[in-house]
Coordinates of N, CA and C in Angstrom, one line a residue:
D141 N -97.0 58.4 14.3 CA -96.1 59.0 13.3 C -94.7 59.1 13.8
A142 N -94.7 59.6 15.1 CA -93.3 59.8 15.7 C -92.6 58.5 15.8
F143 N -93.3 57.4 16.2 CA -92.6 56.1 16.3 C -92.2 55.6 15.0
N144 N -93.0 55.8 13.9 CA -92.6 55.4 12.6 C -91.3 56.1 12.1
M145 N -91.3 57.5 12.4 CA -90.0 58.2 12.1 C -88.8 57.7 12.9
Q146 N -89.1 57.3 14.1 CA -88.0 56.8 14.9 C -87.4 55.5 14.2
T147 N -88.3 54.6 13.8 CA -88.0 53.4 13.2 C -87.2 53.6 11.9
V148 N -87.7 54.5 11.1 CA -87.0 54.8 9.8 C -85.6 55.3 10.1
A149 N -85.5 56.2 11.1 CA -84.2 56.8 11.4 C -83.2 55.8 11.8
Q150 N -83.7 54.9 12.7 CA -82.8 53.8 13.2 C -82.4 52.9 12.1
Q151 N -83.3 52.5 11.2 CA -83.0 51.7 10.0 C -81.9 52.3 9.1
Q152 N -82.1 53.6 8.9 CA -81.1 54.4 8.0 C -79.7 54.4 8.7
L153 N -79.7 54.6 10.0 CA -78.4 54.6 10.7 C -77.8 53.2 10.7
G154 N -78.6 52.2 10.8 CA -78.0 50.9 10.7 C -77.4 50.6 9.4
K155 N -78.1 51.0 8.3 CA -77.6 50.8 7.0 C -76.3 51.5 6.7
E156 N -76.3 52.8 7.2 CA -75.0 53.5 7.0 C -73.9 52.9 7.8
H157 N -74.2 52.4 9.0 CA -73.2 51.8 9.8 C -72.6 50.5 9.1
A158 N -73.5 49.7 8.5 CA -73.1 48.5 7.8 C -72.3 48.8 6.6
D159 N -72.7 49.9 5.8 CA -71.9 50.3 4.6 C -70.5 50.8 5.0
A160 N -70.4 51.5 6.1 CA -69.1 52.0 6.6 C -68.2 50.8 7.0
S161 N -68.8 49.8 7.7 CA -68.0 48.6 8.1 C -67.5 47.9 6.9
E162 N -68.4 47.7 5.8 CA -68.0 47.0 4.6 C -66.9 47.8 3.9
R163 N -66.9 49.1 3.9 CA -65.8 49.9 3.2 C -64.5 49.7 4.0
L164 N -64.6 49.7 5.3 CA -63.4 49.5 6.2 C -62.8 48.1 5.8
I165 N -63.6 47.1 5.7 CA -63.1 45.8 5.4 C -62.4 45.8 4.0
Q166 N -63.0 46.5 3.0 CA -62.5 46.5 1.6 C -61.1 47.2 1.6
V167 N -61.1 48.4 2.3 CA -59.8 49.2 2.3 C -58.7 48.4 3.0
D168 N -59.1 47.7 4.1 CA -58.1 46.8 4.8 C -57.5 45.7 3.9
G169 N -58.4 45.1 3.1 CA -58.0 44.1 2.1 C -57.0 44.6 1.1
E170 N -57.4 45.8 0.6 CA -56.5 46.4 -0.4 C -55.1 46.8 0.1
L171 N -55.1 47.2 1.4 CA -53.9 47.5 2.1 C -53.0 46.3 2.2
R172 N -53.6 45.2 2.6 CA -52.8 43.9 2.7 C -52.3 43.5 1.3
L173 N -53.1 43.6 0.3 CA -52.6 43.3 -1.1 C -51.5 44.1 -1.5
T174 N -51.5 45.4 -1.2 CA -50.4 46.3 -1.6 C -49.1 45.9 -0.8
Q175 N -49.3 45.6 0.4 CA -48.1 45.2 1.2 C -47.5 43.9 0.7
R176 N -48.4 43.0 0.2 CA -47.8 41.8 -0.4 C -47.1 42.1 -1.7
D177 N -47.6 43.1 -2.5 CA -46.9 43.5 -3.7 C -45.5 44.1 -3.3
A178 N -45.4 44.9 -2.2 CA -44.2 45.5 -1.8 C -43.2 44.4 -1.4
E179 N -43.7 43.3 -0.8 CA -42.8 42.2 -0.4 C -42.3 41.5 -1.6
S180 N -43.2 41.3 -2.7 CA -42.7 40.7 -3.9 C -41.6 41.5 -4.6
H181 N -41.8 42.9 -4.5 CA -40.7 43.8 -5.1 C -39.4 43.6 -4.4
E182 N -39.5 43.4 -3.1 CA -38.3 43.2 -2.3 C -37.6 41.9 -2.7
R183 N -38.4 40.8 -2.9 CA -37.8 39.6 -3.3 C -37.2 39.7 -4.7
R184 N -37.8 40.5 -5.6 CA -37.3 40.7 -6.9 C -35.9 41.4 -6.8
A185 N -35.8 42.4 -5.9 CA -34.6 43.1 -5.7 C -33.5 42.2 -5.2
R186 N -33.8 41.3 -4.3 CA -32.8 40.3 -3.8 C -32.4 39.4 -4.9
L187 N -33.3 39.0 -5.8 CA -32.9 38.1 -6.9 C -32.0 38.9 -7.8
L188 N -32.2 40.2 -8.1 CA -31.4 41.0 -8.9 C -30.0 41.1 -8.3
E189 N -29.9 41.3 -7.0 CA -28.6 41.4 -6.3 C -27.8 40.0 -6.5
E190 N -28.5 38.9 -6.4 CA -27.9 37.6 -6.6 C -27.4 37.5 -8.0
T191 N -28.2 38.0 -9.0 CA -27.8 38.0 -10.4 C -26.5 38.8 -10.6
L192 N -26.5 40.0 -10.0 CA -25.3 40.9 -10.1 C -24.1 40.2 -9.5
A193 N -24.3 39.5 -8.4 CA -23.2 38.8 -7.8 C -22.6 37.7 -8.7
R194 N -23.6 37.0 -9.4 CA -23.1 36.0 -10.4 C -22.3 36.7 -11.5
R195 N -22.8 37.8 -12.0 CA -22.1 38.5 -13.0 C -20.7 39.0 -12.6
D196 N -20.6 39.4 -11.3 CA -19.3 39.8 -10.8 C -18.4 38.6 -10.8
D197 N -18.9 37.4 -10.5 CA -18.1 36.2 -10.5 C -17.6 35.9 -11.9
E198 N -18.5 36.1 -12.9 CA -18.1 35.9 -14.3 C -17.0 36.9 -14.7
A199 N -17.2 38.1 -14.3 CA -16.2 39.1 -14.6 C -14.8 38.7 -13.9
A200 N -14.9 38.2 -12.7 CA -13.6 37.7 -12.1 C -13.0 36.6 -12.8
E201 N -13.9 35.7 -13.4 CA -13.3 34.6 -14.2 C -12.7 35.1 -15.4
L202 N -13.2 36.1 -16.1 CA -12.6 36.7 -17.2 C -11.3 37.3 -16.9
R203 N -11.2 38.0 -15.8 CA -9.9 38.6 -15.4 C -8.9 37.5 -15.1
S204 N -9.4 36.4 -14.5 CA -8.5 35.2 -14.3 C -7.9 34.7 -15.7
K205 N -8.8 34.7 -16.7 CA -8.4 34.2 -18.0 C -7.3 35.2 -18.6
V206 N -7.6 36.5 -18.4 CA -6.6 37.5 -18.9 C -5.2 37.2 -18.2
E207 N -5.3 37.0 -16.9 CA -4.0 36.8 -16.2 C -3.3 35.5 -16.7
S208 N -4.2 34.5 -17.0 CA -3.6 33.2 -17.5 C -2.9 33.5 -18.9
L209 N -3.6 34.3 -19.7 CA -3.0 34.7 -21.0 C -1.7 35.4 -20.8
R210 N -1.7 36.3 -19.8 CA -0.4 37.0 -19.6 C 0.7 36.1 -19.2
E211 N 0.3 35.1 -18.3 CA 1.3 34.1 -17.9 C 1.8 33.3 -19.1
K212 N 0.8 33.0 -20.0 CA 1.2 32.3 -21.2 C 2.2 33.1 -22.1
K213 N 1.9 34.4 -22.1 CA 2.8 35.3 -22.8 C 4.2 35.3 -22.2
R214 N 4.3 35.4 -20.9 CA 5.6 35.3 -20.3 C 6.3 34.0 -20.5
E215 N 5.5 32.9 -20.5 CA 6.1 31.6 -20.8 C 6.6 31.5 -22.2
L216 N 5.8 32.0 -23.2 CA 6.2 32.0 -24.6 C 7.4 32.9 -24.8
A217 N 7.5 34.0 -24.1 CA 8.6 34.9 -24.2 C 9.9 34.2 -23.7
R218 N 9.7 33.5 -22.6 CA 10.9 32.8 -22.0 C 11.4 31.7 -23.0
K219 N 10.4 31.1 -23.6 CA 10.7 30.0 -24.6 C 11.4 30.6 -25.8
A220 N 10.9 31.8 -26.2 CA 11.5 32.5 -27.4 C 12.9 32.9 -27.1
V221 N 13.2 33.4 -25.9 CA 14.5 33.8 -25.5 C 15.5 32.5 -25.6
S222 N 14.9 31.4 -25.1 CA 15.8 30.2 -25.0 C 16.1 29.6 -26.4
E223 N 15.3 30.0 -27.4 CA 15.5 29.5 -28.7 C 16.4 30.5 -29.5
Q224 N 17.7 30.2 -29.5 CA 18.6 31.1 -30.2 C 18.8 30.5 -31.6
T225 N 17.7 30.7 -32.4 CA 17.8 30.3 -33.8 C 17.5 31.4 -34.7
S226 N 17.6 31.2 -35.9 CA 17.3 32.3 -36.9 C 15.8 32.6 -37.0
A227 N 15.0 31.6 -36.5 CA 13.5 31.8 -36.6 C 13.0 32.4 -35.3
A228 N 13.9 32.7 -34.4 CA 13.5 33.3 -33.1 C 12.7 34.6 -33.3
G229 N 13.2 35.5 -34.1 CA 12.5 36.7 -34.3 C 11.1 36.5 -34.9
E230 N 11.0 35.6 -35.9 CA 9.7 35.4 -36.5 C 8.7 34.8 -35.5
V231 N 9.2 33.8 -34.7 CA 8.4 33.2 -33.7 C 7.9 34.2 -32.6
R232 N 8.9 35.1 -32.2 CA 8.5 36.1 -31.2 C 7.4 37.0 -31.7
E233 N 7.5 37.4 -33.0 CA 6.5 38.3 -33.5 C 5.1 37.6 -33.6
Q234 N 5.2 36.3 -34.0 CA 3.9 35.5 -34.1 C 3.3 35.4 -32.7
V235 N 4.2 35.1 -31.7 CA 3.7 34.9 -30.3 C 3.1 36.2 -29.8
T236 N 3.9 37.3 -30.0 CA 3.4 38.6 -29.5 C 2.1 39.0 -30.2
A237 N 1.9 38.7 -31.5 CA 0.7 39.1 -32.2 C -0.5 38.2 -31.6
E238 N -0.2 36.9 -31.4 CA -1.3 36.1 -30.9 C -1.7 36.5 -29.5
I239 N -0.7 36.8 -28.7 CA -1.0 37.2 -27.3 C -1.8 38.5 -27.3
K240 N -1.4 39.4 -28.2 CA -2.1 40.7 -28.3 C -3.5 40.5 -28.7
R241 N -3.7 39.6 -29.7 CA -5.0 39.3 -30.1 C -5.9 38.7 -29.0
F242 N -5.3 37.8 -28.2 CA -6.0 37.2 -27.1 C -6.4 38.3 -26.0
Q243 N -5.4 39.2 -25.8 CA -5.6 40.2 -24.8 C -6.7 41.2 -25.2
E244 N -6.7 41.6 -26.5 CA -7.7 42.5 -27.0 C -9.1 41.8 -27.0
Q245 N -9.1 40.5 -27.3 CA -10.4 39.8 -27.3 C -10.9 39.7 -25.8
A246 N -10.0 39.4 -24.9 CA -10.4 39.3 -23.5 C -10.9 40.6 -23.0
H247 N -10.1 41.7 -23.3 CA -10.5 43.0 -22.8 C -11.8 43.4 -23.4
S248 N -12.1 43.1 -24.7 CA -13.3 43.4 -25.3 C -14.5 42.7 -24.7
D249 N -14.3 41.4 -24.4 CA -15.3 40.6 -23.7 C -15.6 41.1 -22.3
L250 N -14.5 41.5 -21.6 CA -14.7 42.0 -20.2 C -15.5 43.3 -20.2
E251 N -15.1 44.2 -21.2 CA -15.8 45.5 -21.2 C -17.3 45.3 -21.6
A252 N -17.6 44.3 -22.5 CA -18.9 44.1 -22.9 C -19.8 43.6 -21.8
V253 N -19.2 42.7 -21.0 CA -19.9 42.1 -19.8 C -20.1 43.2 -18.8
R254 N -19.1 44.1 -18.6 CA -19.2 45.2 -17.6 C -20.3 46.2 -18.1
T255 N -20.3 46.5 -19.3 CA -21.3 47.4 -19.9 C -22.7 46.8 -19.7
N256 N -22.9 45.6 -20.1 CA -24.2 44.9 -20.0 C -24.7 44.9 -18.6
L257 N -23.8 44.6 -17.7 CA -24.1 44.5 -16.3 C -24.6 45.8 -15.7
N258 N -23.8 46.9 -16.1 CA -24.2 48.2 -15.7 C -25.6 48.6 -16.2
N259 N -25.8 48.4 -17.5 CA -27.1 48.7 -18.1 C -28.2 48.0 -17.5
L260 N -28.0 46.7 -17.3 CA -29.0 45.8 -16.7 C -29.3 46.3 -15.2
H261 N -28.2 46.6 -14.5 CA -28.4 47.1 -13.1 C -29.2 48.4 -13.1
E262 N -28.8 49.3 -13.9 CA -29.5 50.6 -13.9 C -31.0 50.5 -14.3
R263 N -31.3 49.6 -15.3 CA -32.7 49.5 -15.7 C -33.5 48.8 -14.6
E264 N -32.9 47.8 -14.0 CA -33.7 47.0 -13.0 C -33.9 47.9 -11.7
V265 N -32.8 48.6 -11.3 CA -32.9 49.5 -10.2 C -34.0 50.6 -10.4
K266 N -34.0 51.2 -11.6 CA -35.0 52.2 -12.0 C -36.4 51.6 -11.9
M267 N -36.5 50.4 -12.5 CA -37.8 49.8 -12.5 C -38.3 49.5 -11.1
L268 N -37.4 49.0 -10.3 CA -37.8 48.7 -8.9 C -38.1 49.9 -8.1
Q269 N -37.3 51.0 -8.3 CA -37.6 52.2 -7.7 C -39.0 52.8 -8.0
E270 N -39.3 52.7 -9.3 CA -40.6 53.1 -9.7 C -41.7 52.3 -9.1
R271 N -41.5 51.0 -9.1 CA -42.6 50.1 -8.5 C -42.7 50.4 -7.0
I272 N -41.6 50.5 -6.4 CA -41.6 50.8 -4.9 C -42.3 52.1 -4.6
A273 N -42.0 53.1 -5.5 CA -42.6 54.4 -5.3 C -44.1 54.3 -5.5
D274 N -44.5 53.6 -6.6 CA -46.0 53.4 -6.8 C -46.6 52.7 -5.6
G275 N -45.9 51.6 -5.1 CA -46.4 50.9 -4.0 C -46.6 51.8 -2.7
D276 N -45.5 52.6 -2.5 CA -45.6 53.5 -1.3 C -46.8 54.5 -1.5
G277 N -46.9 55.0 -2.7 CA -48.0 55.9 -3.0 C -49.4 55.2 -2.7
R278 N -49.5 54.0 -3.2 CA -50.7 53.3 -3.0 C -51.0 53.0 -1.6
I279 N -49.9 52.6 -0.8 CA -50.1 52.4 0.6 C -50.5 53.6 1.3
A280 N -49.9 54.8 1.0 CA -50.3 56.0 1.6 C -51.7 56.4 1.3
E281 N -52.1 56.2 0.1 CA -53.5 56.4 -0.3 C -54.5 55.6 0.5
L282 N -54.1 54.3 0.6 CA -55.0 53.3 1.3 C -55.1 53.7 2.8
H283 N -53.9 54.1 3.4 CA -53.9 54.6 4.8 C -54.9 55.8 4.9
R284 N -54.8 56.7 4.0 CA -55.6 57.9 4.0 C -57.1 57.5 3.9
R285 N -57.4 56.6 3.0 CA -58.8 56.2 2.8 C -59.3 55.5 4.1
L286 N -58.4 54.6 4.7 CA -58.7 53.9 5.9 C -59.0 54.9 7.0
E287 N -58.2 55.9 7.2 CA -58.4 56.9 8.2 C -59.8 57.6 8.0
D288 N -60.0 58.0 6.7 CA -61.3 58.7 6.3 C -62.5 57.8 6.7
E289 N -62.4 56.5 6.3 CA -63.5 55.6 6.6 C -63.7 55.5 8.1
E290 N -62.6 55.4 8.9 CA -62.7 55.3 10.3 C -63.3 56.5 10.9
H291 N -62.9 57.7 10.4 CA -63.5 58.9 10.9 C -65.0 59.0 10.6
A292 N -65.4 58.5 9.4 CA -66.8 58.5 9.0 C -67.5 57.5 9.9
H293 N -66.9 56.4 10.1 CA -67.5 55.4 11.0 C -67.8 55.9 12.4
Q294 N -66.8 56.6 12.9 CA -66.9 57.2 14.2 C -68.0 58.2 14.2
G295 N -68.1 59.0 13.2 CA -69.1 60.1 13.1 C -70.5 59.4 13.0
L296 N -70.6 58.3 12.3 CA -71.9 57.7 12.3 C -72.3 57.1 13.6
Q297 N -71.3 56.6 14.3 CA -71.6 56.0 15.7 C -72.1 57.1 16.6
L298 N -71.4 58.3 16.6 CA -71.8 59.4 17.4 C -73.2 59.9 17.0
S299 N -73.4 60.0 15.7 CA -74.7 60.4 15.2 C -75.8 59.5 15.7
A300 N -75.5 58.2 15.6 CA -76.5 57.2 16.0 C -76.8 57.3 17.5
S301 N -75.7 57.5 18.3 CA -75.9 57.6 19.7 C -76.8 58.9 20.1
R302 N -76.5 60.0 19.3 CA -77.2 61.2 19.6 C -78.7 61.0 19.2
V303 N -78.9 60.4 18.0 CA -80.3 60.3 17.6 C -81.0 59.3 18.5
R304 N -80.3 58.2 19.0 CA -81.0 57.3 19.9 C -81.4 58.0 21.2
A305 N -80.5 58.9 21.7 CA -80.8 59.6 22.9 C -81.9 60.5 22.7
E306 N -82.0 61.2 21.6 CA -83.1 62.1 21.3 C -84.4 61.4 21.2
L307 N -84.3 60.2 20.5 CA -85.6 59.4 20.4 C -86.0 58.9 21.7
Q308 N -85.1 58.5 22.6 CA -85.5 58.0 23.9 C -86.1 59.1 24.7
N309 N -85.5 60.3 24.6 CA -86.1 61.5 25.3 C -87.5 61.8 24.8
E310 N -87.6 61.7 23.5 CA -88.9 62.0 22.9 C -90.0 61.0 23.3
A311 N -89.5 59.7 23.3 CA -90.4 58.6 23.8 C -90.9 58.8 25.2
T312 N -89.9 59.2 26.1 CA -90.2 59.5 27.5 C -91.2 60.6 27.6
E313 N -91.0 61.7 26.8 CA -92.0 62.8 26.8 C -93.4 62.3 26.4
L314 N -93.4 61.5 25.3 CA -94.7 61.0 24.8 C -95.4 60.1 25.8
R315 N -94.6 59.3 26.5 CA -95.2 58.4 27.5 C -95.8 59.3 28.7
G316 N -95.0 60.4 29.0 CA -95.5 61.3 30.1 C -96.8 62.0 29.6
A317 N -96.8 62.4 28.3 CA -98.0 63.1 27.8 C -99.2 62.1 27.8
L318 N -98.9 60.9 27.4 CA -100.0 59.9 27.4 C -100.6 59.6 28.8
K319 N -99.7 59.6 29.8 CA -100.1 59.3 31.2 C -101.0 60.5 31.6
L320 N -100.5 61.7 31.3 CA -101.2 62.9 31.7 C -102.6 63.0 31.0
R321 N -102.7 62.6 29.7 CA -103.9 62.6 29.0 C -104.9 61.6 29.6
A322 N -104.3 60.4 30.0 CA -105.2 59.4 30.6 C -105.7 59.8 31.9
F323 N -104.8 60.5 32.7 CA -105.3 61.1 34.0 C -106.4 62.1 33.8
E324 N -106.2 63.0 32.9 CA -107.2 64.0 32.6 C -108.5 63.4 32.2
C325 N -108.4 62.3 31.3 CA -109.7 61.7 30.9 C -110.4 61.0 32.0
E326 N -109.6 60.4 32.9 CA -110.2 59.7 34.1 C -110.8 60.7 35.0
R327 N -110.1 61.8 35.2 CA -110.7 62.9 36.1 C -112.0 63.5 35.5
A328 N -112.0 63.6 34.1 CA -113.2 64.2 33.5 C -114.4 63.2 33.6
A329 N -114.0 61.9 33.5 CA -115.1 60.9 33.7 C -115.7 60.9 35.1
L330 N -114.8 61.1 36.1 CA -115.3 61.1 37.5 C -116.1 62.4 37.7
T331 N -115.7 63.5 37.1 CA -116.4 64.7 37.2 C -117.8 64.6 36.6
H332 N -117.8 63.9 35.4 CA -119.1 63.7 34.7 C -120.0 62.9 35.6
E333 N -119.5 61.8 36.2 CA -120.4 61.0 37.0 C -120.9 61.7 38.2
E334 N -120.1 62.6 38.8 CA -120.5 63.3 40.0 C -121.6 64.3 39.6
V335 N -121.5 64.9 38.4 CA -122.5 65.9 38.0 C -123.8 65.2 37.7
S336 N -123.7 64.0 37.1 CA -124.9 63.2 36.8 C -125.6 62.8 38.1

């Protein structure tokens, strides 16, 4: 019965050790997956930065167009001054009105682009911050689980070593008892023969 109990205890410890090893492998896999997600979020952030840079280039192009319109205004103004005719006043008013319209349109377009860029940037940054925060939380949780599993694994190893030592001591005691019993039986048999 003692040997059977030893065998059952060793089998149970072996199963627990295998389960702990499997959990360690699973947690390690989840940690690597979360790290890959974090790398994906970083690539997304870089793409957003490149998009914002392109939007800045578009805004610079719009500013260049506004400057071109201003130059056109100056050129038309110079032309209007050079034309000393009765229609000069009417032409000047038309030119001024047209330039004003172009300026207002360019200003409106520029403000719309700037507003859209700011809104897009804020939304994307907020979304990335939330994803990164989630990823950090997940990584922290996985690290905690990994540490817990490692501690449990170490505990099982210590328990297995302790039980193995106890079983070895018990087996040694049993072998000693068996030897003593055999010696006693042998001595009893010799005593019986002498008496006979």
